[in-house]
Amino acid sequence: MTAVANDNFTASDVEELERSINSLVRITHKMAAHWWIDPKTGEDLRKNPLMVPVKLALVHGEVSEALEADRTDAMDDKLPQFPGIWVELVDVLFRVGDLAGAMKYDLGPVAVAKAMVNATRADHKLENRAKAGGKKY
């Protein structure tokens, strides 16, 4: 079991984070696997070195849409029962998970390692954020 950095982030949370990230990657890539096949040639687009930058640009697009939805308090146009920012953030998760799944990036252990580092970073502590020059967000 992985050690935890604070009382708020438990060993159970660590295990759930890794499992959840791995599930998100697996499921979202399954949902979108057909976008990695050229519809005209049948070519596997994962072999194209430009696909990672293209997919990252699509993630950026979803983040920009989330920003705009938040800026305007817009409800989503396709799912009007939800705030637009919620839907766009789900799109971000879907696109990141799909990219990681397609490229076989093992993000679960990385998420745990990054969470542990962030939990112990001095510049993330409230007292340091409150100081002059500290991070507001």
Coordinates of C-alpha atoms in Angstrom, one line a residue:
M1 CA 0.0 0.0 0.0
T2 CA 1.3 3.5 -0.9
A3 CA 2.0 5.9 2.0
V4 CA -0.2 9.0 2.1
A5 CA 0.9 12.5 2.6
N6 CA -1.9 13.8 4.8
D7 CA -5.0 12.8 6.7
N8 CA -7.4 14.0 4.0
F9 CA -5.9 11.8 1.3
T10 CA -6.1 8.2 2.6
A11 CA -4.5 5.0 1.4
S12 CA -8.0 4.0 0.2
D13 CA -8.1 7.2 -1.9
V14 CA -4.8 6.4 -3.4
E15 CA -6.0 3.0 -4.5
E16 CA -9.3 4.4 -5.8
L17 CA -7.5 7.2 -7.7
E18 CA -5.3 4.7 -9.6
R19 CA -8.1 2.3 -10.3
S20 CA -10.4 5.2 -11.4
I21 CA -7.9 6.7 -13.8
N22 CA -7.1 3.4 -15.3
S23 CA -10.9 2.7 -15.8
L24 CA -11.4 6.1 -17.3
V25 CA -8.6 5.6 -19.8
R26 CA -9.8 2.1 -20.7
I27 CA -13.5 3.0 -21.1
T28 CA -13.1 6.3 -22.9
H29 CA -10.7 4.8 -25.4
K30 CA -13.1 2.0 -26.1
M31 CA -15.8 4.6 -26.7
A32 CA -13.7 6.5 -29.2
A33 CA -11.5 3.9 -30.7
H34 CA -13.1 4.3 -34.1
W35 CA -11.7 7.9 -34.3
W36 CA -8.2 6.3 -34.5
I37 CA -9.0 4.7 -37.9
D38 CA -8.9 6.6 -41.2
P39 CA -12.5 6.1 -42.6
K40 CA -11.2 6.1 -46.2
T41 CA -8.1 3.9 -45.9
G42 CA -8.6 1.9 -42.7
E43 CA -5.2 3.1 -41.6
D44 CA -4.4 3.0 -37.9
L45 CA -3.9 6.6 -37.1
R46 CA -2.0 5.9 -33.9
K47 CA 1.0 5.3 -36.1
N48 CA 0.8 8.9 -37.4
P49 CA 3.2 11.1 -35.4
L50 CA 0.9 14.1 -35.8
M51 CA -2.1 12.4 -34.0
V52 CA -0.9 13.2 -30.5
P53 CA -0.6 16.9 -31.2
V54 CA -4.0 16.8 -33.0
K55 CA -5.6 15.1 -30.0
L56 CA -4.0 17.5 -27.6
A57 CA -5.3 20.4 -29.6
L58 CA -8.8 18.9 -29.3
V59 CA -8.3 18.7 -25.5
H60 CA -7.3 22.4 -25.6
G61 CA -10.5 23.1 -27.6
E62 CA -12.6 21.4 -24.9
V63 CA -10.9 23.4 -22.2
S64 CA -11.6 26.6 -24.1
E65 CA -15.2 25.7 -24.4
A66 CA -15.4 25.0 -20.7
L67 CA -13.9 28.5 -20.0
E68 CA -16.4 30.1 -22.3
A69 CA -19.3 28.2 -20.7
D70 CA -18.1 29.3 -17.2
R71 CA -17.6 32.9 -18.4
T72 CA -21.1 33.1 -19.7
D73 CA -22.9 30.8 -17.2
A74 CA -24.2 28.9 -20.2
M75 CA -26.1 25.7 -20.0
D76 CA -25.0 23.1 -22.5
D77 CA -26.7 23.2 -25.9
K78 CA -26.9 19.4 -26.3
L79 CA -27.6 18.6 -22.7
P80 CA -29.5 21.6 -21.5
Q81 CA -30.2 20.1 -18.1
F82 CA -26.5 20.5 -17.2
P83 CA -24.2 23.6 -17.0
G84 CA -22.0 23.9 -20.0
I85 CA -18.8 23.8 -17.9
W86 CA -19.8 20.4 -16.5
V87 CA -20.3 18.9 -20.0
E88 CA -17.1 20.5 -21.4
L89 CA -15.1 19.1 -18.5
V90 CA -16.5 15.7 -19.2
D91 CA -15.4 16.2 -22.8
V92 CA -11.9 17.0 -21.5
L93 CA -11.8 13.8 -19.5
F94 CA -13.1 11.8 -22.5
R95 CA -10.5 13.2 -24.8
V96 CA -7.6 12.8 -22.3
G97 CA -8.7 9.3 -21.5
D98 CA -9.0 8.4 -25.2
L99 CA -5.6 9.7 -26.0
A100 CA -3.9 7.9 -23.1
G101 CA -5.7 4.7 -24.0
A102 CA -4.8 4.9 -27.7
M103 CA -1.2 5.5 -26.9
K104 CA -1.1 3.0 -24.1
Y105 CA 0.0 5.6 -21.5
D106 CA -0.3 4.1 -18.0
L107 CA -1.7 7.1 -16.2
G108 CA -2.9 5.4 -13.0
P109 CA 0.5 5.1 -11.2
V110 CA 1.4 8.6 -12.5
A111 CA -1.7 10.1 -11.0
V112 CA -0.9 8.6 -7.7
A113 CA 2.7 9.7 -7.8
K114 CA 1.7 13.2 -8.8
A115 CA -1.0 13.4 -6.1
M116 CA 1.6 12.4 -3.5
V117 CA 4.1 15.1 -4.7
N118 CA 1.4 17.7 -4.8
A119 CA 0.2 16.8 -1.2
T120 CA 3.7 17.6 0.1
R121 CA 4.7 20.6 -2.0
A122 CA 5.6 23.6 0.1
D123 CA 4.1 26.0 -2.4
H124 CA 0.7 24.3 -2.1
K125 CA 0.5 24.8 1.7
L126 CA -2.0 27.5 2.8
E127 CA 0.5 29.4 4.9
N128 CA 2.9 29.7 1.9
R129 CA 0.1 30.6 -0.5
A130 CA -1.0 33.4 1.9
K131 CA 2.5 35.0 1.8
A132 CA 3.5 37.8 -0.5
G133 CA 4.2 36.2 -3.9
G134 CA 2.4 33.0 -2.9
K135 CA 0.2 31.2 -5.4
K136 CA -3.4 32.5 -5.4
Y137 CA -4.6 29.5 -7.4

